[in-house]
Coordinates of C-alpha atoms and ligand atoms in Angstrom, one line a residue:
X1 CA 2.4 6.0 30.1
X2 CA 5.2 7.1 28.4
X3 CA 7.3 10.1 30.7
X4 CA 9.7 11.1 28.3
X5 CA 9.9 14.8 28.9
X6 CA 9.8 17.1 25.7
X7 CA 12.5 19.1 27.2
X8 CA 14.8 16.1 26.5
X9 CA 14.0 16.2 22.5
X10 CA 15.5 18.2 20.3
X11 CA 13.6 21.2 18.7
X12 CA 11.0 20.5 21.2
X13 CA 12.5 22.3 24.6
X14 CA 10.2 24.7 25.0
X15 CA 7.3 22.7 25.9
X16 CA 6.4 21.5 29.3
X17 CA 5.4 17.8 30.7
X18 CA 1.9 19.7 31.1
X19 CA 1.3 20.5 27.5
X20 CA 2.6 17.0 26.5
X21 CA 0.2 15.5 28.9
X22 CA -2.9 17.3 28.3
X23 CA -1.7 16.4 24.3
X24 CA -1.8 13.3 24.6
X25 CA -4.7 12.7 26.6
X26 CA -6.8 14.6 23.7
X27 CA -5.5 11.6 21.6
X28 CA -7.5 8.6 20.7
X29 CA -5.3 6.9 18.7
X30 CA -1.7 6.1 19.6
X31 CA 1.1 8.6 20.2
X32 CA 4.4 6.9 19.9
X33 CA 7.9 8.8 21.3
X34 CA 11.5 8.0 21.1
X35 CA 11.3 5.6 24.2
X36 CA 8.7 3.5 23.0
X37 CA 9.6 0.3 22.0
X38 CA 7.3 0.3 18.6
X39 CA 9.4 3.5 17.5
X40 CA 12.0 2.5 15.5
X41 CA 9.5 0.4 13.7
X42 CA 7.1 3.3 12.8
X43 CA 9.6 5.9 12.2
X44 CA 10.5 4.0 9.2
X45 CA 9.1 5.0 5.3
X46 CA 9.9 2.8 2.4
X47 CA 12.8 4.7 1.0
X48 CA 15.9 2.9 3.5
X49 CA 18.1 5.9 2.5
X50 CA 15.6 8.0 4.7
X51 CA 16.4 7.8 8.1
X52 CA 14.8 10.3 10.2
X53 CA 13.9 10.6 13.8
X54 CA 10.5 12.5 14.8
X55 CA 10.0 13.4 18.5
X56 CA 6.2 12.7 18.6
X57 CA 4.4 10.3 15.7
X58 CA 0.7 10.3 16.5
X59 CA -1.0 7.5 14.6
X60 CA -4.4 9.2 14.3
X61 CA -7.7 7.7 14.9
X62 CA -9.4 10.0 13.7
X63 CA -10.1 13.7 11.9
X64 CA -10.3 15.0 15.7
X65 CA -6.7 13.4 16.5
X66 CA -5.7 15.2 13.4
X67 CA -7.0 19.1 14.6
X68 CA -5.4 18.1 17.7
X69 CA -2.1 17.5 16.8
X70 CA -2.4 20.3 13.9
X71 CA -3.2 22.8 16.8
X72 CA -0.8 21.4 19.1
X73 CA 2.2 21.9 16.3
X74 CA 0.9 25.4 15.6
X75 CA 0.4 26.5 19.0
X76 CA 3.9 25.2 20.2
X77 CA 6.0 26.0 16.8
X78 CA 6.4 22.6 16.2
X79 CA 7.5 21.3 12.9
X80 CA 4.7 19.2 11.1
X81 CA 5.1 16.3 8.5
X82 CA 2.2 14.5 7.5
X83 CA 2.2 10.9 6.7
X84 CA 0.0 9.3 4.0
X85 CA 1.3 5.8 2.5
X86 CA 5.2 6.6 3.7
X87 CA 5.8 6.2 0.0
X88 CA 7.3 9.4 -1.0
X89 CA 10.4 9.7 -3.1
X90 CA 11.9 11.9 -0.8
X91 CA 11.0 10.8 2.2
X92 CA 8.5 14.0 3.0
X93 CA 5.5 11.8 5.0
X94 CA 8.2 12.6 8.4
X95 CA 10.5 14.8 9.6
X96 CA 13.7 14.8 12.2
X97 CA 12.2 16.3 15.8
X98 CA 8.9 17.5 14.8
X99 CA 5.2 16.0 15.3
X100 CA 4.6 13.3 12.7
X101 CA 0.8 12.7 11.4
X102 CA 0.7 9.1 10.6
X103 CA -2.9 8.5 9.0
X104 CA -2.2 4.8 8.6
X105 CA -5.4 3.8 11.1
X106 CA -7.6 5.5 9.2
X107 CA -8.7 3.4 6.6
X108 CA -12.6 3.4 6.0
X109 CA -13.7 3.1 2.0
X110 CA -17.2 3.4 1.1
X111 CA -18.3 3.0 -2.3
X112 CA -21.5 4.9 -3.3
X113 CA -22.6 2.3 -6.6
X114 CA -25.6 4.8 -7.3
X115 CA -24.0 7.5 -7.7
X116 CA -20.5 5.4 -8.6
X117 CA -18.0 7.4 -6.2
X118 CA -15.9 5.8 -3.3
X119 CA -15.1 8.2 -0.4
X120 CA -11.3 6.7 0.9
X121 CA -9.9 7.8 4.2
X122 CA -6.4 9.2 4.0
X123 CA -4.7 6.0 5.5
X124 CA -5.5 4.1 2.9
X125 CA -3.2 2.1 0.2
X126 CA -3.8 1.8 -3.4
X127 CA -3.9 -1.8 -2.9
X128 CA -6.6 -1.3 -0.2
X129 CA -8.8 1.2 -2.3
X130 CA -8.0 -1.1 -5.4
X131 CA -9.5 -4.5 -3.9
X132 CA -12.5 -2.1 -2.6
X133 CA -13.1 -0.7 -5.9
X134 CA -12.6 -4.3 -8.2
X135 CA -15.4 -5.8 -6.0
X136 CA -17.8 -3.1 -7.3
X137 CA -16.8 -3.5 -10.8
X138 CA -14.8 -0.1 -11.3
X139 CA -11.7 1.5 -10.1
X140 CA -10.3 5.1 -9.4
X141 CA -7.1 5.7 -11.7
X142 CA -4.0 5.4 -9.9
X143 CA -0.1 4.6 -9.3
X144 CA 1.2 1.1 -10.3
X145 CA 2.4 -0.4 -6.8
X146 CA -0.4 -1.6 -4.3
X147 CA 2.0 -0.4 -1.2
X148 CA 1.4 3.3 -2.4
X149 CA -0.5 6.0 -0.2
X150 CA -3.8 7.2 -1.7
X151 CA -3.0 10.8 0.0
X152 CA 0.4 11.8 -1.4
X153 CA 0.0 9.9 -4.5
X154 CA -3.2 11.8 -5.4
X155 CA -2.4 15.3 -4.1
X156 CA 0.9 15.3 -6.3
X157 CA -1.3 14.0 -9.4
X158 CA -1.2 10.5 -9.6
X159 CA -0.4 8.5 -12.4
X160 CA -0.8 4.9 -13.8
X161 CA -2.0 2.0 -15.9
X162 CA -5.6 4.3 -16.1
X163 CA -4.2 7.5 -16.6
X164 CA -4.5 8.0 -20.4
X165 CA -8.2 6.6 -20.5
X166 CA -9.7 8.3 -16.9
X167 CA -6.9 11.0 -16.6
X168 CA -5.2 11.4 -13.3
X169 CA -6.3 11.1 -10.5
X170 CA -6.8 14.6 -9.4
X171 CA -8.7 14.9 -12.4
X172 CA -11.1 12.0 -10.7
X173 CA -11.3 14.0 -7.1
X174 CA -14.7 15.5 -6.5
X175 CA -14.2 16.7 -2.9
X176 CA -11.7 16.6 0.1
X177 CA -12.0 16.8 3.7
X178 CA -9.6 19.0 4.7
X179 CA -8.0 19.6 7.8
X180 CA -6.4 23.3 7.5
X181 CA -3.8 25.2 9.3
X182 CA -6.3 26.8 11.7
X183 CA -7.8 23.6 12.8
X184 CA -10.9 23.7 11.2
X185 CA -12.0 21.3 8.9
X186 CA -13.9 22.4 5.8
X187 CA -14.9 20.6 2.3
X188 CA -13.1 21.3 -0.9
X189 CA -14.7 20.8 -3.9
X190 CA -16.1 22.5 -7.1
X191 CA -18.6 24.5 -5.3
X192 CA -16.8 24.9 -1.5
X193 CA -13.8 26.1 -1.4
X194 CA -12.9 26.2 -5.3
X195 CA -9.7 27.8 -5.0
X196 CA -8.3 25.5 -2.3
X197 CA -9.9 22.2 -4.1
X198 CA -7.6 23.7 -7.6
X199 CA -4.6 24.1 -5.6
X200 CA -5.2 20.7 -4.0
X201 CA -5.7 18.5 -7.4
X202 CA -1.5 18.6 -8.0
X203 CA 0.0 21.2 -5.4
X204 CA 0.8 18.4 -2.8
X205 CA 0.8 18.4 0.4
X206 CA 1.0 22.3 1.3
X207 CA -2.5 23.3 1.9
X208 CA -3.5 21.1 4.8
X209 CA -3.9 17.2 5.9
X210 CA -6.9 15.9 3.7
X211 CA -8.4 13.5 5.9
X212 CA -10.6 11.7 3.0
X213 CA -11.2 12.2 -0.5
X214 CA -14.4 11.6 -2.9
X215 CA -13.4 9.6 -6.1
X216 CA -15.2 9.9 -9.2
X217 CA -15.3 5.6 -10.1
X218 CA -14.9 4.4 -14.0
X219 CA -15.7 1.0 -15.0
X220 CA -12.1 -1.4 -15.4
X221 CA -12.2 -4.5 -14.0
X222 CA -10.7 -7.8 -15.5
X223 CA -8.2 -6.0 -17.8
X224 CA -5.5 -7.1 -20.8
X225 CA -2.2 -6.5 -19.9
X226 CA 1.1 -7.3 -17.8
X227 CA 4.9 -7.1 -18.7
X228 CA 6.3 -7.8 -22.1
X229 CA 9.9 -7.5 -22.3
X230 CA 12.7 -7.0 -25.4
X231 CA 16.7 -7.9 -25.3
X232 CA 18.4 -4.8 -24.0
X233 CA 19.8 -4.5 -27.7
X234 CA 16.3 -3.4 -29.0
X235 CA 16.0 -0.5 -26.9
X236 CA 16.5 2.3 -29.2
X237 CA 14.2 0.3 -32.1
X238 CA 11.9 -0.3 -29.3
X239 CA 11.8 3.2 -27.9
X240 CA 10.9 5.0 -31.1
X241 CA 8.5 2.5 -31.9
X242 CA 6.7 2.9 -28.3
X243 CA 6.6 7.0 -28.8
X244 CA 5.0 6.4 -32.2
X245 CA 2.9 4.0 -30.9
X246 CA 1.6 5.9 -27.5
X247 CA 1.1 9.3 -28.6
X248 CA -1.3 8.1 -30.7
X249 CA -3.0 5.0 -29.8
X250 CA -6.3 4.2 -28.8
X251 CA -6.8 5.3 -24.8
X252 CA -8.0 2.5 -23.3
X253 CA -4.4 1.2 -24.6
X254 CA -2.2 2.1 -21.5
X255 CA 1.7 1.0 -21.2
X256 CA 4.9 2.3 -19.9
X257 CA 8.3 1.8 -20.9
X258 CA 10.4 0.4 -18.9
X259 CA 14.1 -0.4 -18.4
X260 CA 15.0 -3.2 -16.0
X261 CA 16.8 -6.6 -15.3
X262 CA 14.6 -9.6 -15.4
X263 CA 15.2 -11.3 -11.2
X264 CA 16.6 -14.5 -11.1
X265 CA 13.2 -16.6 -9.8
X266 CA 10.5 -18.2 -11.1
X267 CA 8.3 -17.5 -13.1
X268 CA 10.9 -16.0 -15.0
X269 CA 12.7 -18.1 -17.5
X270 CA 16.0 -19.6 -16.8
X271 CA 17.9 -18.7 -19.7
X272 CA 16.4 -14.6 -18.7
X273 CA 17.7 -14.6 -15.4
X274 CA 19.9 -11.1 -14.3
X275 CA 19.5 -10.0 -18.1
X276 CA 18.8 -6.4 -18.5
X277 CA 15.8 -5.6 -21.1
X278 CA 13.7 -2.9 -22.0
X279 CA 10.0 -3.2 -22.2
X280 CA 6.5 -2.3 -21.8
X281 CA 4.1 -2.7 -19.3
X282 CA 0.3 -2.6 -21.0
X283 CA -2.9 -2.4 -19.8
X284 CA -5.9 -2.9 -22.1
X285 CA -9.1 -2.0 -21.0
X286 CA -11.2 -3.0 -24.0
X287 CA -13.2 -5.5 -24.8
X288 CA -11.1 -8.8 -23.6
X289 CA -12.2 -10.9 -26.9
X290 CA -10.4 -8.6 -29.0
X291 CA -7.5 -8.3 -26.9
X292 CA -5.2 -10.9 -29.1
X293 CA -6.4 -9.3 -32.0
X294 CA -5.1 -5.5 -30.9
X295 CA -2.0 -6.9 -29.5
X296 CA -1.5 -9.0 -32.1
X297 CA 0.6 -6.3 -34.3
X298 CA 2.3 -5.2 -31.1
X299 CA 3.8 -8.7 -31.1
X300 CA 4.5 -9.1 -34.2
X301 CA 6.8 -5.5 -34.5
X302 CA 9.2 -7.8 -32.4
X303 CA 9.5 -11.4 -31.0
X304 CA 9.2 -10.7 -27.3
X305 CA 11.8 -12.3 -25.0
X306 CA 9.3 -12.4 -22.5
X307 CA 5.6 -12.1 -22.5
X308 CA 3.7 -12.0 -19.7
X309 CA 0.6 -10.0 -21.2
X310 CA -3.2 -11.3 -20.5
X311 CA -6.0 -11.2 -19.3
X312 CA -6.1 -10.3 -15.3
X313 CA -8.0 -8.4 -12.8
X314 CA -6.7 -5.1 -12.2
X315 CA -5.5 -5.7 -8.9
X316 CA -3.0 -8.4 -9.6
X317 CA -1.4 -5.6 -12.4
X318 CA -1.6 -2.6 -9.9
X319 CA 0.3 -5.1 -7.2
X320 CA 2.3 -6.8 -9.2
X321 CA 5.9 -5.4 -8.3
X322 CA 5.0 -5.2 -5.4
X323 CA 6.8 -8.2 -4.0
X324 CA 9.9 -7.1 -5.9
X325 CA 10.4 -3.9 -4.1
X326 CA 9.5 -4.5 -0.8
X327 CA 9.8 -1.5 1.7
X328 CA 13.6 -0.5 2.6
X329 CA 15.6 -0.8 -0.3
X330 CA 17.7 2.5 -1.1
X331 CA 16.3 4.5 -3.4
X332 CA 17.5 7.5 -5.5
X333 CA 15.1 9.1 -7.9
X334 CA 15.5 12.1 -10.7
X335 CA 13.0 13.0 -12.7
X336 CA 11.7 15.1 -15.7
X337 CA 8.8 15.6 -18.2
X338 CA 9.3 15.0 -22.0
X339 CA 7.1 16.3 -24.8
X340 CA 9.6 14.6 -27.3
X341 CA 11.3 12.1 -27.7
X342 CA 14.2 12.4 -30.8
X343 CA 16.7 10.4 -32.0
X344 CA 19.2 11.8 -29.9
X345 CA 17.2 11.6 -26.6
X346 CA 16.4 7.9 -27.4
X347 CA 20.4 7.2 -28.4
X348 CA 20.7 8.7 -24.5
X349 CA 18.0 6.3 -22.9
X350 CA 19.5 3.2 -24.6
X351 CA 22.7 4.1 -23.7
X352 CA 22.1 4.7 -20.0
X353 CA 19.2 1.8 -19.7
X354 CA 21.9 -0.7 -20.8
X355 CA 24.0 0.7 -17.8
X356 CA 21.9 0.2 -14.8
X357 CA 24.4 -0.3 -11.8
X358 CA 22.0 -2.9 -9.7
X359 CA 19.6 -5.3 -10.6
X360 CA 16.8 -3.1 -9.2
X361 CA 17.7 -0.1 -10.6
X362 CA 15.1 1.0 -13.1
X363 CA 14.1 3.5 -16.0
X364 CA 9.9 4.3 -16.2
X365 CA 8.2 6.1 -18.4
X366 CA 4.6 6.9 -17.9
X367 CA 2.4 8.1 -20.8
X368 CA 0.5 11.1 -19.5
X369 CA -1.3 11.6 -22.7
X370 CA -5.2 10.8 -23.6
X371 CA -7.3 12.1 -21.1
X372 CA -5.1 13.8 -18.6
X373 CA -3.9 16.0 -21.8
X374 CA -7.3 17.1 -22.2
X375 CA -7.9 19.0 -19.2
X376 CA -6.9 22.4 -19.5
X377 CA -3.1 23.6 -17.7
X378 CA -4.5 26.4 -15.6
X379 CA -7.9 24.3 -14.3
X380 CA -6.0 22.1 -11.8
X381 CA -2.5 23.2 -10.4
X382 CA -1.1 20.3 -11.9
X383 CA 0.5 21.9 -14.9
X384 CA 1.8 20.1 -17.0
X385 CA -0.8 18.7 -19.3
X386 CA 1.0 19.2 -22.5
X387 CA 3.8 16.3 -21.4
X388 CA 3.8 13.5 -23.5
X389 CA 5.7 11.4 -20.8
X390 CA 6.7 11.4 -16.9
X391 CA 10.0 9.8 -17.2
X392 CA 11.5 8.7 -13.5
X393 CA 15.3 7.2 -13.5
X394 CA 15.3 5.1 -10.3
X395 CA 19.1 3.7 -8.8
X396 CA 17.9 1.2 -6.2
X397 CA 19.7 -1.4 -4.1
X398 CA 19.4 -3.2 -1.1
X399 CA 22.7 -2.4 0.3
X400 CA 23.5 1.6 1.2
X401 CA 27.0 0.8 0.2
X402 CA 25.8 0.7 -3.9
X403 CA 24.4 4.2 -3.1
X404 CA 27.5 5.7 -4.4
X405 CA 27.3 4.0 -8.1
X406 CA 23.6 4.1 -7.9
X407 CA 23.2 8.1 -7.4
X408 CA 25.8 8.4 -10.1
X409 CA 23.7 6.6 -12.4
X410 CA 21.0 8.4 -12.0
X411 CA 22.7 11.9 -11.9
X412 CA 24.7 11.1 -14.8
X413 CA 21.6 9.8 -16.9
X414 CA 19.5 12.8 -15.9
X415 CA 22.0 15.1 -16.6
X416 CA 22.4 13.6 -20.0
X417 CA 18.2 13.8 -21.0
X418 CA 17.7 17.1 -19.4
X419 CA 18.4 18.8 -22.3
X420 CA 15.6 17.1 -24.0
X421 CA 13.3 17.6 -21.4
X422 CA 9.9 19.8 -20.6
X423 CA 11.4 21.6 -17.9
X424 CA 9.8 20.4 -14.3
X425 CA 8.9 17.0 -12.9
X426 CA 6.4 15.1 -11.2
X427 CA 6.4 16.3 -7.9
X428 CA 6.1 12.7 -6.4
X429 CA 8.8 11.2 -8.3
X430 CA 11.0 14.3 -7.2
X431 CA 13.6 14.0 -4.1
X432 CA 14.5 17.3 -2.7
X433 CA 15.7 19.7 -5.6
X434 CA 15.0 23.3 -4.0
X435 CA 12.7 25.6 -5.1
X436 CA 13.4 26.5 -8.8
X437 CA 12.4 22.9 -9.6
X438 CA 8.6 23.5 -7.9
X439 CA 8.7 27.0 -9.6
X440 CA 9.3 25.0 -13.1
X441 CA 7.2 22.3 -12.3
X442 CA 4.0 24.5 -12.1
X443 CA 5.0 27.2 -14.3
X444 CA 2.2 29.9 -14.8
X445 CA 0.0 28.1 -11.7
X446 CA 2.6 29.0 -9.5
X447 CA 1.7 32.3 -8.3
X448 CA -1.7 31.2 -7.6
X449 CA -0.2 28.3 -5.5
X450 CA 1.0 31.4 -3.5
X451 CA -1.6 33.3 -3.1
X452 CA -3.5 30.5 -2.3
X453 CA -1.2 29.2 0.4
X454 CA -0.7 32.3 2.0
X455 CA -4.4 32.5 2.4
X456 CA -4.8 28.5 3.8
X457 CA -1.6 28.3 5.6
X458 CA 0.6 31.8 6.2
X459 CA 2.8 30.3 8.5
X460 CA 3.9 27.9 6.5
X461 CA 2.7 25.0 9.0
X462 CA 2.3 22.4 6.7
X463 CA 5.9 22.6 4.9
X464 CA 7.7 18.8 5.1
X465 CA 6.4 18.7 1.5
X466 CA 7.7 19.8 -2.3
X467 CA 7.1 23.5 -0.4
X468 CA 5.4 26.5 -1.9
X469 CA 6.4 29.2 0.3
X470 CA 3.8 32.0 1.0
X471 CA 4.0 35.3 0.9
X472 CA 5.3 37.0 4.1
X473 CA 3.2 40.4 5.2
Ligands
FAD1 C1 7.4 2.1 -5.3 C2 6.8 3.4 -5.7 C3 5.9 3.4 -6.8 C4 5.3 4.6 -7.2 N1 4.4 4.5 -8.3 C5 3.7 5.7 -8.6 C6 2.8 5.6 -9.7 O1 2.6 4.6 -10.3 N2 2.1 6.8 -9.9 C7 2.3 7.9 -9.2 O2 1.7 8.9 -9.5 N3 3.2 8.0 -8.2 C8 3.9 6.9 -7.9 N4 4.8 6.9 -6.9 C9 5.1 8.2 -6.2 C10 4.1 8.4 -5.2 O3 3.0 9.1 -5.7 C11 4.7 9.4 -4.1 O4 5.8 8.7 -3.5 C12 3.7 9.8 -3.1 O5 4.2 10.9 -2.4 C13 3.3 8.7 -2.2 O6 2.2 9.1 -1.3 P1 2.2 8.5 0.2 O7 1.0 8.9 0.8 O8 2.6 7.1 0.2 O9 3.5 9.3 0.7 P2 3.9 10.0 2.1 O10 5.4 9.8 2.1 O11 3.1 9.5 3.2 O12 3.6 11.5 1.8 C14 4.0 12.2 0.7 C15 3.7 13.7 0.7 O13 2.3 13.9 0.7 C16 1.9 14.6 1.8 N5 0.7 14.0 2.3 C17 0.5 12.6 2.5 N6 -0.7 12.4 3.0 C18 -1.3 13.6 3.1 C19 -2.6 14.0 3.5 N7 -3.5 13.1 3.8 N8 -2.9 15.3 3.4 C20 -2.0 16.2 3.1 N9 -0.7 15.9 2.7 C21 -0.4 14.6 2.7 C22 3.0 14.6 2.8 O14 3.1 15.8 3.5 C23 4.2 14.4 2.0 O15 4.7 15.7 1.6 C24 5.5 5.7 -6.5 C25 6.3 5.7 -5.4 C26 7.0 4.6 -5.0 C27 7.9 4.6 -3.9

């Protein structure tokens, strides 16, 4: 057993050996402290330029590990981060001296295929629920990397290759188990809970640790679609045609613009190698035998440099970068909505795409359009339904000593589309920008976030997150 006193940790001297003790004996799954030699390892998220140093990690076995360690934070004042996928921009799934909820041991899927939902522990990985889902023919719209939590990707919105066909994927939640402030566990959904389930589908992580969530399934299986890349030179022809193209096309036509350099392995051609391009990352889900006859004018607006674009189960497309940005690299990420995009704002994205600092460094921009437009702004807290595009500007590199040129990239290129922008970002795709950029994100939903926060959680517990503050009595 690990005899690390409490005392010893900072933020954490007011406990006693006791408390720790009887803690930890409460937990079934594994608590894991600075003198353990498996810490260093699990204090680690996938953004290398977060480097932060809990004083307890519980990797919970379950929902009663989870009351356990939310009482044992809340009883001893301890701060609380809760850990989903470890993907978050800014690092919020842990904290520096606090209690770390690391859900990564809880992993159970089950797909109902009567009544076509899959019920996903919090643990859980896109790539996980993804491979669960393809096996029963369907899939739950999500993000576009496998390595992505379920949890934090879904409770900030999530957004992908499915999103303007199914919507997002809050809009495909039909309940939650939710762990709240108080300890007890209660369901959120339409009928229980209402207000917390709205405040839930967008408002992050602020209303309690969701222990699983119930997943409306839609049928995508072996879709159309994959990477089709254009000389850097075309970006600004490329980019108007794109927003032309998108804001009105068929839904179950799905693609991002991208801006990126092609790496310098097979199977990418030779002569591509280390060549920055701009392009577009489709997903078809219609009927495959008329797939070369839809993309067909698509091709034909512009030879492709590279075109990777067929048919392919939907796993391989939702995991497909995933070996190119393994977990670690340094990452800096700005963000904005866009309704428009005009000739000046697309001048700006050419200009800045063509100046990416690293070879990783990237420029998406992910249509939220189609069916997440057609839920109404005030039914989910998620607010910003009249977006045409979630744009996310991305300076990434191994090495920390490119941060410098990297976070001047981005800043500089942010600062130059802002302008042009919706006001507010995507709360995932947001590093830590205080609280006038959460106030703008959810606009008129905000005040019901408080309201609704200060009745779930009026000590702010649960606030290693984009935080919406409550009101204090
Ligand atoms: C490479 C990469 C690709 C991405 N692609 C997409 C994409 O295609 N679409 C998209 O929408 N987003 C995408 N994102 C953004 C992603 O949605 C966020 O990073 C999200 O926060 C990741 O969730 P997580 O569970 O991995 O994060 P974590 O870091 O574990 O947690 C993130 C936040 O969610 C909260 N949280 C996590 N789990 C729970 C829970 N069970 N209960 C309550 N709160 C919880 C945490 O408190 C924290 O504030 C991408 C991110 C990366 C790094």
């Amino acid at each position: 057993m690990d005899t690390t006193t409490l005392e010893k940790l900072p933020g954490l001297f007011q406990l006693n050996d006791l408390a720790l003790q009887n803690f930890k004996s409460t937990i079934h799954g594994q608590v894991i402290m600075p003198a353990d030699s498996n810490y260093d390892e699990t204090r680690k998220v996938y953004n290398g330029m977060i480097d932060k140093r809990p004083a307890i990690i519980v990797k919970c076995a379950n929902t009663e590990d989870v009351i356990a360690c939310v009482n044992f934070a809340r009883n001893n004042n301890i701060l609380l981060a809760i850990r989903g996928g470890g993907h978050n921009a800014g690092g919020l799934g842990i904290c520096d001296d606090g209690l770390v909820i690391d859900l990564s041991l809880m992993k159970d899927i089950k797909i109902d295929a009567t009544a076509k939902t899959v019920s996903v522990q919090g643990g859980c990985l896109l790539k996980e629920l993804d491979a669960a889902t393809h096996e029963a023919g369907m899939a739950v719209p999500a993000g576009i990397f496998g390595t992505t939590g379920v949890s934090g990707l879904t409770l900030g919105g999530g957004l992908g290759y499915l999103t303007r066909q199914y919507g997002l994927s809050i809009d495909n939640l039909q309940e939650a188990q939710v762990v709240l402030a108080n300890g007890s566990l209660v369901k959120a959904s339409a009928t229980e809970n209402p207000d917390l389930f709205w405040a839930l589908r967008g408002g992050g992580g602020n209303f309690g640790v969701v222990v699983s969530f119930l997943f409306k399934l839609s049928p995508a299986h072996t879709i159309y679609g994959g990477p089709m890349l254009w000389h850097i030179d075309a970006s600004a022809e490329m980019m108007q045609w794109y927003h032309d193209f998108i804001t009105k096309a068929p839904e179950n036509i799905n693609g991002f613009f991208a801006f990126l350099t092609v790496p310098p392995f097979p199977p990418f051609p030779e002569h591509l190698h280390m060549k920055k391009m701009c392009g577009i990352v489709w997903c078809y889900t219609g009927a495959l035998d008329k797939a070369e006859e839809v993309f067909k004018p698509i091709r034909a607006i512009r030879t492709p440099a590279l075109d990777f674009v067929g048919p392919m189960p939907i796993p391989a497309l939702q995991t497909m970068f995933d070996g190119l940005y393994p977990p670690g690299l340094q990452w800096y990420w700005k963000a904005d909505f866009a309704k428009e995009l005009n000739k000046e704002a697309i001048e700006l994205h050419a200009k800045y795409g063509s100046g990416m600092p690293t070879p990783l460094s990237s420029m998406h921009m992910y249509p939220v359009n189609g069916a997440a437009s057609r839920v109404n702004k005030n039914d989910t807290a998620w607010n910003n339904r009249d977006a045409n595009y979630a744009v996310v500007i991305v300076g990434i590199d191994p090495d920390p000593a490119n941060n410098d040129k990297t976070i001047a990239w981005a800043k500089d290129y942010w600062n130059a589309l802002h302008p042009y922008s919706a006001g507010g970002a995507y709360i995932n795709f947001m590093m830590d920008e205080g609280e006038d950029r959460i106030k703008a994100t959810y606009g008129d939903n905000y005040e019901k976030l408080v309201e609704i926060k200060t009745k779930y959680d009026p000590q702010n517990l649960f606030r290693v997150n984009q935080n919406i503050k409550p009101q204090m009595s």
